[in-house]
Coordinates of C-alpha atoms in Angstrom, one line a residue:
M1 CA -33.2 -17.4 -12.5
K2 CA -29.7 -16.2 -13.2
S3 CA -30.7 -14.2 -16.3
L4 CA -31.5 -10.5 -15.7
R5 CA -33.8 -10.5 -18.8
L6 CA -35.9 -13.3 -17.3
R7 CA -36.0 -11.6 -14.0
I8 CA -37.2 -8.4 -15.5
T9 CA -39.8 -10.2 -17.6
F10 CA -41.0 -12.2 -14.6
V11 CA -41.2 -9.3 -12.2
F12 CA -43.0 -7.0 -14.7
S13 CA -45.4 -9.9 -15.6
I14 CA -46.2 -10.5 -12.0
I15 CA -46.7 -6.7 -11.5
V16 CA -49.0 -6.5 -14.6
L17 CA -50.9 -9.7 -13.5
L18 CA -51.4 -8.5 -10.0
S19 CA -52.4 -5.0 -11.2
G20 CA -54.8 -6.4 -13.8
T21 CA -56.3 -8.9 -11.3
F22 CA -56.7 -6.3 -8.6
L23 CA -58.1 -3.7 -11.1
S24 CA -60.5 -6.4 -12.6
Y25 CA -61.6 -7.4 -9.1
R26 CA -62.2 -3.9 -8.2
V27 CA -64.2 -3.2 -11.4
Y28 CA -66.1 -6.4 -11.0
T29 CA -67.0 -5.8 -7.3
S30 CA -67.8 -2.2 -8.0
S31 CA -70.1 -3.3 -10.9
V32 CA -71.7 -5.9 -8.7
N33 CA -72.2 -3.4 -5.9
L34 CA -73.5 -0.7 -8.3
I35 CA -75.9 -3.2 -9.8
S36 CA -76.9 -4.5 -6.5
L37 CA -77.5 -1.0 -5.1
S38 CA -79.4 0.1 -8.2
L39 CA -81.6 -3.0 -8.4
G40 CA -81.9 -3.0 -4.6
E41 CA -83.1 0.6 -4.6
Q42 CA -85.7 -0.3 -7.3
A43 CA -86.8 -3.3 -5.3
K44 CA -87.0 -1.1 -2.2
S45 CA -89.1 1.4 -4.0
I46 CA -91.4 -1.3 -5.4
A47 CA -91.7 -3.0 -2.0
E48 CA -92.5 0.3 -0.3
S49 CA -95.1 1.0 -3.1
A50 CA -96.6 -2.5 -2.5
L51 CA -96.6 -1.9 1.2
R52 CA -98.9 1.1 0.6
Q53 CA -101.3 -1.2 -1.2
I54 CA -101.7 -3.4 1.9
E55 CA -104.5 -2.7 4.4
I56 CA -102.8 -3.4 7.6
E57 CA -105.9 -4.3 9.6
K58 CA -107.1 -6.8 7.0
Y59 CA -103.6 -8.1 6.6
Q60 CA -103.3 -8.9 10.3
E61 CA -106.3 -11.2 9.9
I62 CA -104.4 -13.4 7.4
T63 CA -103.0 -16.3 9.4
P64 CA -102.0 -19.9 8.5
E65 CA -104.8 -21.1 10.6
K66 CA -107.5 -19.2 8.8
G67 CA -106.1 -20.1 5.4
E68 CA -106.7 -18.3 2.2
T69 CA -109.2 -15.6 2.9
E70 CA -110.7 -13.2 0.4
Y71 CA -108.3 -10.5 1.3
Y72 CA -105.4 -13.0 0.9
K73 CA -106.5 -13.6 -2.6
E74 CA -107.1 -9.9 -3.3
L75 CA -103.7 -8.9 -1.9
R76 CA -102.0 -11.8 -3.8
Q77 CA -103.5 -10.4 -7.0
K78 CA -102.3 -6.9 -6.2
L79 CA -98.8 -8.1 -5.4
N80 CA -98.8 -10.1 -8.6
Q81 CA -99.8 -7.1 -10.6
I82 CA -97.1 -5.0 -9.0
R83 CA -94.6 -7.8 -9.6
E84 CA -95.4 -8.2 -13.2
A85 CA -95.6 -4.4 -13.8
N86 CA -92.1 -3.9 -12.3
N87 CA -90.6 -7.1 -13.8
L88 CA -90.0 -8.6 -10.3
K89 CA -89.4 -12.3 -9.9
Y90 CA -90.8 -12.5 -6.4
L91 CA -92.9 -10.2 -4.3
Y92 CA -94.1 -11.6 -1.0
T93 CA -94.7 -11.0 2.7
M94 CA -93.2 -12.9 5.6
Q95 CA -93.9 -13.2 9.3
E96 CA -91.7 -14.3 12.3
R97 CA -93.2 -17.0 14.4
R98 CA -91.9 -17.6 17.9
K99 CA -91.2 -21.1 19.1
D100 CA -89.7 -22.7 22.1
N101 CA -86.3 -23.3 20.5
G102 CA -86.2 -20.0 18.6
S103 CA -87.9 -18.4 15.7
E104 CA -89.0 -19.5 12.3
Y105 CA -90.0 -17.4 9.3
I106 CA -93.0 -18.3 7.2
F107 CA -94.5 -16.9 4.0
I108 CA -97.9 -15.2 4.3
V109 CA -98.7 -13.8 0.9
D110 CA -96.7 -14.9 -2.2
G111 CA -97.5 -12.5 -5.0
M112 CA -97.8 -15.1 -7.7
P113 CA -100.9 -15.6 -9.9
L114 CA -103.8 -17.5 -8.3
E115 CA -103.7 -20.2 -11.0
T116 CA -100.1 -21.0 -10.2
K117 CA -99.6 -24.6 -9.4
E118 CA -98.5 -25.6 -6.0
G119 CA -94.9 -26.0 -5.9
D120 CA -94.3 -23.0 -8.0
F121 CA -95.1 -20.6 -5.2
S122 CA -95.0 -20.6 -1.4
P123 CA -98.4 -21.2 0.1
I124 CA -99.4 -19.4 3.3
G125 CA -97.5 -20.7 6.4
T126 CA -94.6 -22.2 4.3
V127 CA -91.5 -22.1 6.4
E128 CA -88.5 -20.5 4.7
E129 CA -85.5 -22.7 5.2
N130 CA -82.9 -20.4 3.5
V131 CA -83.1 -17.1 5.4
D132 CA -80.4 -14.7 4.4
S133 CA -78.7 -12.2 6.7
M134 CA -80.6 -9.2 5.3
Q135 CA -83.9 -10.9 6.1
L136 CA -82.8 -11.5 9.6
A137 CA -81.6 -8.0 10.0
A138 CA -84.9 -6.6 8.7
F139 CA -86.8 -8.7 11.3
S140 CA -84.5 -8.0 14.2
E141 CA -83.8 -4.3 13.5
G142 CA -87.2 -3.3 12.0
V143 CA -85.6 -1.2 9.2
T144 CA -85.4 -1.6 5.5
K145 CA -82.6 -3.7 4.2
I146 CA -81.2 -4.2 0.7
G147 CA -79.5 -7.5 0.0
A148 CA -76.5 -8.2 -2.3
L149 CA -76.6 -9.9 -5.6
T150 CA -76.9 -13.6 -4.8
E151 CA -77.4 -16.8 -6.7
D152 CA -78.7 -20.1 -5.3
D153 CA -80.3 -23.2 -6.8
P154 CA -83.9 -22.7 -5.6
Y155 CA -84.3 -19.1 -6.6
G156 CA -81.5 -18.2 -9.1
A157 CA -79.8 -14.9 -9.3
L158 CA -81.7 -12.3 -7.2
V159 CA -81.3 -8.8 -5.8
S160 CA -83.7 -8.4 -2.8
A161 CA -85.1 -5.6 -0.7
Y162 CA -86.9 -6.1 2.6
V163 CA -89.3 -3.5 4.0
P164 CA -90.8 -3.9 7.5
I165 CA -94.6 -4.1 7.9
K166 CA -95.8 -2.3 10.9
N167 CA -99.3 -1.8 12.4
A168 CA -100.9 1.3 13.6
S169 CA -99.1 1.2 16.9
G170 CA -95.8 0.9 15.1
A171 CA -95.2 -2.7 16.0
Q172 CA -93.5 -4.8 13.4
I173 CA -95.9 -7.6 12.2
G174 CA -93.7 -8.8 9.3
I175 CA -91.8 -7.8 6.2
I176 CA -92.4 -7.4 2.5
G177 CA -89.8 -8.7 0.2
A178 CA -89.2 -7.8 -3.4
D179 CA -86.7 -9.9 -5.5
F180 CA -85.5 -8.7 -8.8
D181 CA -84.6 -11.3 -11.3
A182 CA -80.9 -10.6 -11.9
S183 CA -80.2 -13.7 -14.1
S184 CA -79.5 -11.6 -17.2
V185 CA -77.5 -9.2 -15.1
Y186 CA -75.7 -12.1 -13.5
D187 CA -75.0 -13.7 -16.9
L188 CA -73.8 -10.3 -18.2
M189 CA -71.5 -10.1 -15.1
K190 CA -70.2 -13.5 -15.9
E191 CA -69.6 -12.5 -19.5
N192 CA -67.8 -9.4 -18.3
K193 CA -65.8 -11.5 -15.9
R194 CA -64.7 -13.8 -18.7
N195 CA -64.0 -10.9 -21.0
T196 CA -62.0 -9.2 -18.2
I197 CA -60.0 -12.4 -17.6
L198 CA -59.4 -12.7 -21.3
M199 CA -58.4 -9.0 -21.5
I200 CA -56.1 -9.5 -18.6
A201 CA -54.5 -12.5 -20.3
V202 CA -54.1 -10.5 -23.5
I203 CA -52.7 -7.6 -21.6
L204 CA -50.4 -9.9 -19.7
L205 CA -49.2 -11.5 -22.9
I206 CA -48.7 -8.1 -24.5
S207 CA -47.0 -6.9 -21.4
V208 CA -44.7 -10.0 -21.3
I209 CA -43.8 -9.4 -25.0
I210 CA -43.2 -5.7 -24.4
T211 CA -41.3 -6.4 -21.2
Y212 CA -39.2 -9.0 -22.9
I213 CA -38.4 -6.6 -25.8
F214 CA -37.7 -3.8 -23.3
S215 CA -35.6 -6.0 -21.1
R216 CA -33.7 -7.1 -24.1
M217 CA -33.0 -3.5 -25.0
I218 CA -31.7 -3.0 -21.4
V219 CA -29.9 -6.3 -21.0
S220 CA -28.2 -6.5 -24.4
P221 CA -25.9 -3.6 -23.8
V222 CA -25.4 -4.7 -20.2
L223 CA -24.4 -8.2 -21.6
R224 CA -22.0 -6.5 -24.0
L225 CA -20.6 -4.4 -21.2
T226 CA -20.3 -7.6 -19.0
R227 CA -18.4 -9.4 -21.8
E228 CA -16.0 -6.4 -22.0
V229 CA -15.6 -6.5 -18.2
Q230 CA -14.8 -10.2 -18.4
K231 CA -12.2 -9.3 -21.1
V232 CA -10.7 -6.7 -18.8
Q233 CA -10.7 -9.3 -16.0
E234 CA -8.8 -11.6 -18.2
G235 CA -6.3 -8.8 -18.9
E236 CA -7.4 -7.6 -22.3
L237 CA -7.3 -3.8 -22.4
R238 CA -7.8 -3.2 -26.1
Q239 CA -9.7 -0.1 -27.3
W240 CA -13.5 -0.4 -27.1
D241 CA -16.0 1.8 -28.8
G242 CA -18.7 1.3 -26.2
V243 CA -22.5 1.3 -26.4
V244 CA -23.9 4.4 -28.2
R245 CA -26.9 5.4 -26.1
K246 CA -28.0 8.5 -24.3
D247 CA -29.5 6.9 -21.2
E248 CA -27.8 5.6 -18.0
I249 CA -26.5 2.5 -19.8
G250 CA -24.9 4.7 -22.4
R251 CA -23.3 6.9 -19.7
L252 CA -22.2 3.7 -17.8
S253 CA -20.7 2.3 -21.1
E254 CA -18.9 5.6 -21.7
A255 CA -17.6 5.7 -18.2
F256 CA -16.4 2.1 -18.5
R257 CA -14.7 2.9 -21.9
K258 CA -12.9 5.9 -20.3
M259 CA -11.9 3.8 -17.3
V260 CA -10.5 1.1 -19.7
A261 CA -8.6 3.8 -21.6
V262 CA -7.2 5.4 -18.4
L263 CA -6.3 1.9 -17.1
R264 CA -4.6 1.1 -20.4
E265 CA -2.6 4.3 -20.2
M266 CA -1.7 3.6 -16.6
I267 CA -0.6 0.0 -17.5
L268 CA 1.4 1.4 -20.4
E269 CA 3.0 4.0 -18.1
V270 CA 3.7 1.4 -15.5
Q271 CA 5.2 -1.0 -18.1
S272 CA 7.4 1.8 -19.4
S273 CA 8.4 2.7 -15.8
V274 CA 9.1 -0.9 -15.0
Q275 CA 11.4 -1.2 -18.0
D276 CA 13.2 2.0 -17.0
L277 CA 13.3 0.8 -13.5
R278 CA 14.8 -2.5 -14.6
Q279 CA 17.3 -0.8 -16.8
S280 CA 18.2 1.6 -14.0
A281 CA 18.5 -1.3 -11.6
R282 CA 20.7 -3.1 -14.0
V283 CA 22.9 -0.1 -14.5
H284 CA 23.0 0.6 -10.8
A285 CA 23.8 -3.1 -10.2
E286 CA 26.7 -2.8 -12.7
S287 CA 27.9 0.4 -11.1
T288 CA 27.6 -1.1 -7.7
E289 CA 29.5 -4.2 -8.8
A290 CA 32.2 -1.9 -10.3
S291 CA 32.3 0.1 -7.1
N292 CA 32.5 -3.2 -5.2
V293 CA 35.5 -4.2 -7.3
M294 CA 37.1 -0.8 -6.8
S295 CA 36.4 -0.9 -3.1
Q296 CA 38.1 -4.3 -2.9
R297 CA 41.1 -2.9 -4.8
I298 CA 41.1 0.2 -2.5
T299 CA 40.9 -2.1 0.5
A300 CA 43.8 -4.2 -0.9
Y301 CA 45.8 -1.0 -1.6
L302 CA 45.0 0.3 1.9
G303 CA 46.1 -3.0 3.4
Q304 CA 49.4 -2.7 1.5
A305 CA 49.7 0.9 2.5
A306 CA 49.0 0.0 6.2
E307 CA 51.6 -2.7 6.0
A308 CA 54.1 -0.3 4.4
A309 CA 53.2 2.2 7.1
E310 CA 54.0 -0.4 9.7
N311 CA 57.3 -1.1 8.0
Q312 CA 57.9 2.6 7.9
V313 CA 57.2 2.8 11.6
K314 CA 59.7 0.0 12.2
C315 CA 62.3 1.8 10.0
S316 CA 61.6 5.1 11.8
E317 CA 62.2 3.4 15.1
E318 CA 65.4 1.9 13.8
T319 CA 66.4 5.3 12.4
V320 CA 65.8 6.9 15.8
R321 CA 67.8 4.2 17.6
T322 CA 70.7 4.5 15.1
I323 CA 70.7 8.3 15.4
G324 CA 70.7 7.9 19.1
E325 CA 73.8 5.7 18.8
V326 CA 75.4 8.3 16.4
E327 CA 74.7 11.0 18.9
T328 CA 76.3 8.9 21.6
E329 CA 79.3 8.3 19.5
I330 CA 79.6 11.9 18.5
Q331 CA 79.5 12.8 22.2
R332 CA 82.3 10.3 22.8
V333 CA 84.3 11.8 19.9
A334 CA 83.7 15.3 21.4
A335 CA 84.9 14.0 24.8
S336 CA 87.9 12.4 23.2
L337 CA 88.8 15.6 21.3
S338 CA 88.4 17.6 24.5
I339 CA 90.8 15.2 26.2
A340 CA 93.2 15.5 23.1
A341 CA 93.0 19.3 23.3
D342 CA 93.8 19.2 27.0
A343 CA 96.7 16.9 26.3
A344 CA 98.1 19.2 23.6
N345 CA 98.0 22.1 25.9
E346 CA 99.9 20.1 28.5
V347 CA 102.4 19.1 25.8
T348 CA 102.9 22.7 24.9
V349 CA 103.5 23.7 28.5
A350 CA 105.9 20.8 29.0
A351 CA 107.8 21.8 25.8
R352 CA 108.1 25.3 27.1
N353 CA 109.4 24.0 30.5
G354 CA 112.5 22.6 29.0
N355 CA 114.4 19.7 27.9
E356 CA 114.1 18.0 31.3
F357 CA 110.6 17.1 30.4
V358 CA 111.6 15.3 27.1
Q359 CA 111.2 11.9 28.6
Q360 CA 107.9 13.0 30.0
A361 CA 107.0 14.3 26.6
V362 CA 108.0 11.1 25.0
H363 CA 105.7 9.3 27.4
Q364 CA 103.0 11.8 26.7
M365 CA 103.5 11.4 23.0
S366 CA 102.9 7.7 23.5
S367 CA 99.7 8.5 25.3
I368 CA 98.8 10.9 22.5
Q369 CA 99.5 8.2 20.0
A370 CA 97.3 5.7 21.8
S371 CA 94.6 8.3 22.1
G372 CA 94.9 9.2 18.5
L373 CA 94.6 5.6 17.5
E374 CA 91.5 5.2 19.6
M375 CA 90.1 8.4 18.3
A376 CA 90.8 7.2 14.8
K377 CA 88.8 4.1 15.6
D378 CA 86.0 6.1 17.0
I379 CA 86.0 8.4 14.1
Q380 CA 86.0 5.5 11.8
H381 CA 83.1 4.0 13.7
L382 CA 81.4 7.4 13.4
A383 CA 81.9 7.3 9.7
D384 CA 80.5 3.8 9.5
Q385 CA 77.4 4.9 11.6
S386 CA 77.0 7.9 9.4
S387 CA 77.0 5.6 6.4
R388 CA 74.3 3.6 8.0
V389 CA 72.4 6.8 8.8
S390 CA 72.7 7.7 5.1
Q391 CA 71.3 4.3 4.2
I392 CA 68.4 4.8 6.6
T393 CA 67.8 8.2 5.2
L394 CA 67.7 6.7 1.7
A395 CA 65.2 4.1 3.0
I396 CA 63.1 6.9 4.5
R397 CA 63.2 8.8 1.2
E398 CA 62.2 5.6 -0.6
I399 CA 59.3 5.1 1.9
S400 CA 58.3 8.7 1.4
A401 CA 58.3 8.2 -2.4
Q402 CA 56.2 5.0 -2.0
T403 CA 53.9 6.8 0.4
H404 CA 53.5 9.6 -2.1
L405 CA 52.8 7.1 -4.8
L406 CA 50.2 5.3 -2.6
S407 CA 48.6 8.7 -1.7
L408 CA 48.4 9.5 -5.5
N409 CA 46.8 6.1 -6.2
A410 CA 44.4 6.6 -3.3
A411 CA 43.4 10.0 -4.6
I412 CA 42.8 8.5 -8.1
E413 CA 40.7 5.7 -6.6
A414 CA 38.8 8.2 -4.4
A415 CA 38.1 10.3 -7.5
R416 CA 36.8 7.2 -9.2
A417 CA 34.6 6.3 -6.2
G418 CA 32.9 9.7 -6.5
E419 CA 30.9 10.9 -3.5
H420 CA 31.8 7.8 -1.4
G421 CA 35.5 8.5 -1.7
Q422 CA 35.5 12.2 -0.7
G423 CA 36.6 11.5 2.9
F424 CA 39.2 9.1 1.6
A425 CA 40.5 11.8 -0.8
V426 CA 41.1 14.1 2.2
V427 CA 43.0 11.4 4.0
A428 CA 45.0 10.6 0.8
D429 CA 45.9 14.3 0.6
Q430 CA 47.0 14.4 4.2
I431 CA 49.1 11.3 3.6
R432 CA 50.7 13.0 0.6
K433 CA 51.5 16.0 2.7
L434 CA 53.0 13.7 5.4
A435 CA 55.1 11.9 2.7
A436 CA 56.3 15.3 1.5
Q437 CA 57.2 16.3 5.0
S438 CA 59.0 12.9 5.5
E439 CA 60.9 13.4 2.3
E440 CA 61.9 16.9 3.3
S441 CA 63.1 15.7 6.7
A442 CA 65.0 12.9 5.0
V443 CA 66.7 15.4 2.8
R444 CA 67.6 17.5 5.8
I445 CA 68.9 14.4 7.6
S446 CA 70.9 13.5 4.4
E447 CA 72.4 16.9 4.2
L448 CA 73.4 16.8 7.9
I449 CA 74.8 13.3 7.5
E450 CA 76.8 14.5 4.5
S451 CA 78.1 17.4 6.6
I452 CA 78.9 14.9 9.4
L453 CA 80.7 12.7 6.9
G454 CA 82.7 15.6 5.5
S455 CA 83.7 16.7 9.0
T456 CA 84.5 13.1 9.9
D457 CA 86.6 12.7 6.8
R458 CA 88.5 15.8 7.7
V459 CA 88.9 14.6 11.3
V460 CA 90.2 11.3 10.0
R461 CA 92.7 13.0 7.7
G462 CA 93.7 15.2 10.6
V463 CA 94.1 12.2 12.9
E464 CA 96.1 10.4 10.3
A465 CA 98.3 13.4 9.9
E466 CA 98.6 13.8 13.6
T467 CA 99.6 10.1 13.9
K468 CA 102.3 10.6 11.4
E469 CA 103.5 13.7 13.1
I470 CA 103.4 12.0 16.5
D471 CA 105.4 9.1 15.0
L472 CA 107.9 11.5 13.5
G473 CA 108.1 13.6 16.7
R474 CA 108.6 10.5 18.8
A475 CA 111.5 9.5 16.4
I476 CA 112.9 12.9 16.6
V477 CA 112.6 13.0 20.4
E478 CA 114.2 9.7 20.7
K479 CA 117.0 10.7 18.3
A480 CA 117.7 14.1 19.6
G481 CA 116.4 16.4 22.1
G482 CA 117.5 19.3 19.9
A483 CA 114.5 18.8 17.8
F484 CA 112.2 19.7 20.7
A485 CA 111.4 23.1 19.3
Q486 CA 110.1 21.5 16.1
I487 CA 108.1 19.1 18.3
V488 CA 106.6 22.1 20.1
N489 CA 105.6 23.7 16.9
E490 CA 104.1 20.5 15.7
V491 CA 102.3 20.0 19.0
Q492 CA 100.9 23.5 18.7
K493 CA 99.6 22.6 15.2
V494 CA 98.1 19.4 16.6
A495 CA 96.5 21.4 19.4
G496 CA 95.0 23.7 16.8
Q497 CA 93.7 20.8 14.8
V498 CA 92.3 19.2 17.9
Q499 CA 90.4 22.3 18.8
E500 CA 89.1 22.5 15.3
V501 CA 88.1 18.8 15.5
S502 CA 86.4 19.5 18.9
A503 CA 84.4 22.4 17.4
V504 CA 83.4 20.3 14.5
S505 CA 82.4 17.5 16.9
Q506 CA 80.3 19.9 18.8
Q507 CA 78.6 20.9 15.6
I508 CA 78.1 17.3 14.7
A509 CA 76.6 16.6 18.2
A510 CA 74.2 19.6 17.7
G511 CA 73.3 18.3 14.2
A512 CA 72.8 14.8 15.6
E513 CA 70.3 16.2 18.2
Q514 CA 68.5 18.0 15.4
V515 CA 68.5 14.8 13.4
L516 CA 67.2 12.9 16.4
A517 CA 64.4 15.5 16.8
S518 CA 63.5 15.2 13.1
A519 CA 63.6 11.4 13.4
D520 CA 61.2 11.6 16.4
E521 CA 58.9 13.8 14.4
T522 CA 59.1 11.4 11.5
D523 CA 58.3 8.5 13.8
R524 CA 55.3 10.4 15.2
L525 CA 54.0 11.2 11.7
T526 CA 54.7 7.7 10.5
R527 CA 52.7 6.3 13.5
L528 CA 49.9 8.8 12.8
T529 CA 49.9 7.8 9.1
S530 CA 49.7 4.1 10.1
E531 CA 46.8 4.8 12.4
Q532 CA 45.1 6.8 9.6
F533 CA 45.7 4.0 7.1
Q534 CA 44.2 1.5 9.6
G535 CA 41.1 3.8 10.0
I536 CA 40.9 4.2 6.2
S537 CA 41.1 0.5 5.8
K538 CA 38.3 -0.1 8.3
A539 CA 36.2 2.5 6.6
S540 CA 36.9 0.9 3.3
E541 CA 35.8 -2.4 4.7
E542 CA 32.6 -0.8 6.0
Q543 CA 32.1 0.8 2.6
L544 CA 32.6 -2.5 0.9
A545 CA 30.0 -4.1 3.2
A546 CA 27.6 -1.2 2.4
L547 CA 28.2 -1.7 -1.3
Q548 CA 27.5 -5.4 -1.0
Q549 CA 24.2 -4.6 0.8
I550 CA 23.4 -2.1 -2.0
S551 CA 24.2 -4.9 -4.5
S552 CA 21.8 -7.2 -2.6
S553 CA 19.1 -4.5 -2.6
M554 CA 19.6 -4.0 -6.4
E555 CA 19.2 -7.7 -6.9
Q556 CA 15.9 -7.6 -4.9
L557 CA 14.8 -4.6 -6.8
N558 CA 15.6 -6.4 -10.1
R559 CA 13.5 -9.4 -8.9
M560 CA 10.6 -7.0 -8.0
S561 CA 10.7 -5.4 -11.4
E562 CA 10.7 -8.8 -13.1
R563 CA 7.7 -9.8 -11.0
L564 CA 5.9 -6.5 -11.9
E565 CA 6.7 -7.1 -15.5
H566 CA 5.2 -10.6 -15.2
L567 CA 2.0 -9.1 -13.7
I568 CA 1.8 -6.5 -16.4
S569 CA 2.4 -9.1 -19.2
K570 CA -1.1 -10.5 -18.3
F571 CA -2.7 -7.4 -19.8
S572 CA -3.1 -7.3 -23.6
L573 CA -2.7 -3.6 -24.6

């Protein structure tokens, strides 16, 4: 039985049936015992009263062998009177007779009328075939016994009492039995039994009906609650008014209604949260995608900046090498000017010594002319190298401007990247400072180069003037020795110019050393910038990988939110 209503009806019916049966059985047995005890006590009293009517000595003379004596007939009449007076069915005496194979119990005096036909009473010596247990107990124990209400075919319904008959010495010589006719009582008990069974049936039917109604009162709201639970199981969470009762079922229904309401609010909140989560995930994914694109652009810019830094390193190395060559050339010019100064001094001494050294002076002038030509070549070469240095300085300034532009772009991209670009912004600021320092060094180099170029130009003009003067002096020396004084004067001028050129050359050499130091510093800073750009590029690649991982996580989060929305969509709110 899967129905709770049928189970309740069945269980309560069984309980009522068992209770009614047990109660009826107890009432019936109690009634039987009460009747048996009441009638048995009356039979006992009658038997004891009849026993007092028996003369024991005469009674002992009554035997089956002697037959019906006068006292037998007298005693039979007395017992019949007592039987009829007390409405007994049977009143009799019995005796135990020993035999080889046991004992038998025979009737002595049957208290029936003398005119009773044979067959309607038990003559003297008749053996009792149906000896009940109370009779046997009375014979064996020698005490009064009261039997239960019995019914059998020969005698009908009876309640018996058995009183021992004892002689003067106290020996038991038999028993006297008194049987009440309990037919009417027995019929009444049967009637009561039938009435009891009918009453139990009616009570059972009424109990089944009441139980069914009561179970329906219990089960109906439970069934309604079960249907609502099934609806909740199917995902329907609509508002439910519940079962209006004040008992446990009503409290259960109210608790279930509140649970559904709380669950509905939770599902609505989860649904709203899932939508917000999905929107946030979408926005985050878009931001991550934008950051990914920006990181790619930053990585590309950093690659270009790293490449430009490498080119700048190469240019710096070329600048250092060129400045080294300029320094060498300037040292050579200084050495040549020193030689020219020495030669001018010697010419002056030779001019002062006299005309005899004119030929030697002519020869010396030739040497001076050759030296002047070579010095002119060297100075021209120095001018060319200075021009190249100017070009290199211009390239350095262009690289510095490009680096400054790249650092500005990097700072802008770092500001766009937000928190992730703070470290990159610091590096971009350092790069900008390095670019500013490079540009400042390039400006200083340019100023030195312009100074060198100015000095070189003056030297060139002086050398050209010196060459002209040497040519004129040589012509004058060849034409006339008398112009020696003029030559001496000119040589003195040349010596002064050479000394000035030597001083300028020394200044140029010192400037070249400073330019070389600046170029070394620029090279070091350029290398440091290149290393920083490489580190930034690597960090940007790592940041790009992290952003890609975040993008993958956002996609997974989006899938999770979609799955959660699919689960929530099963509920009807």
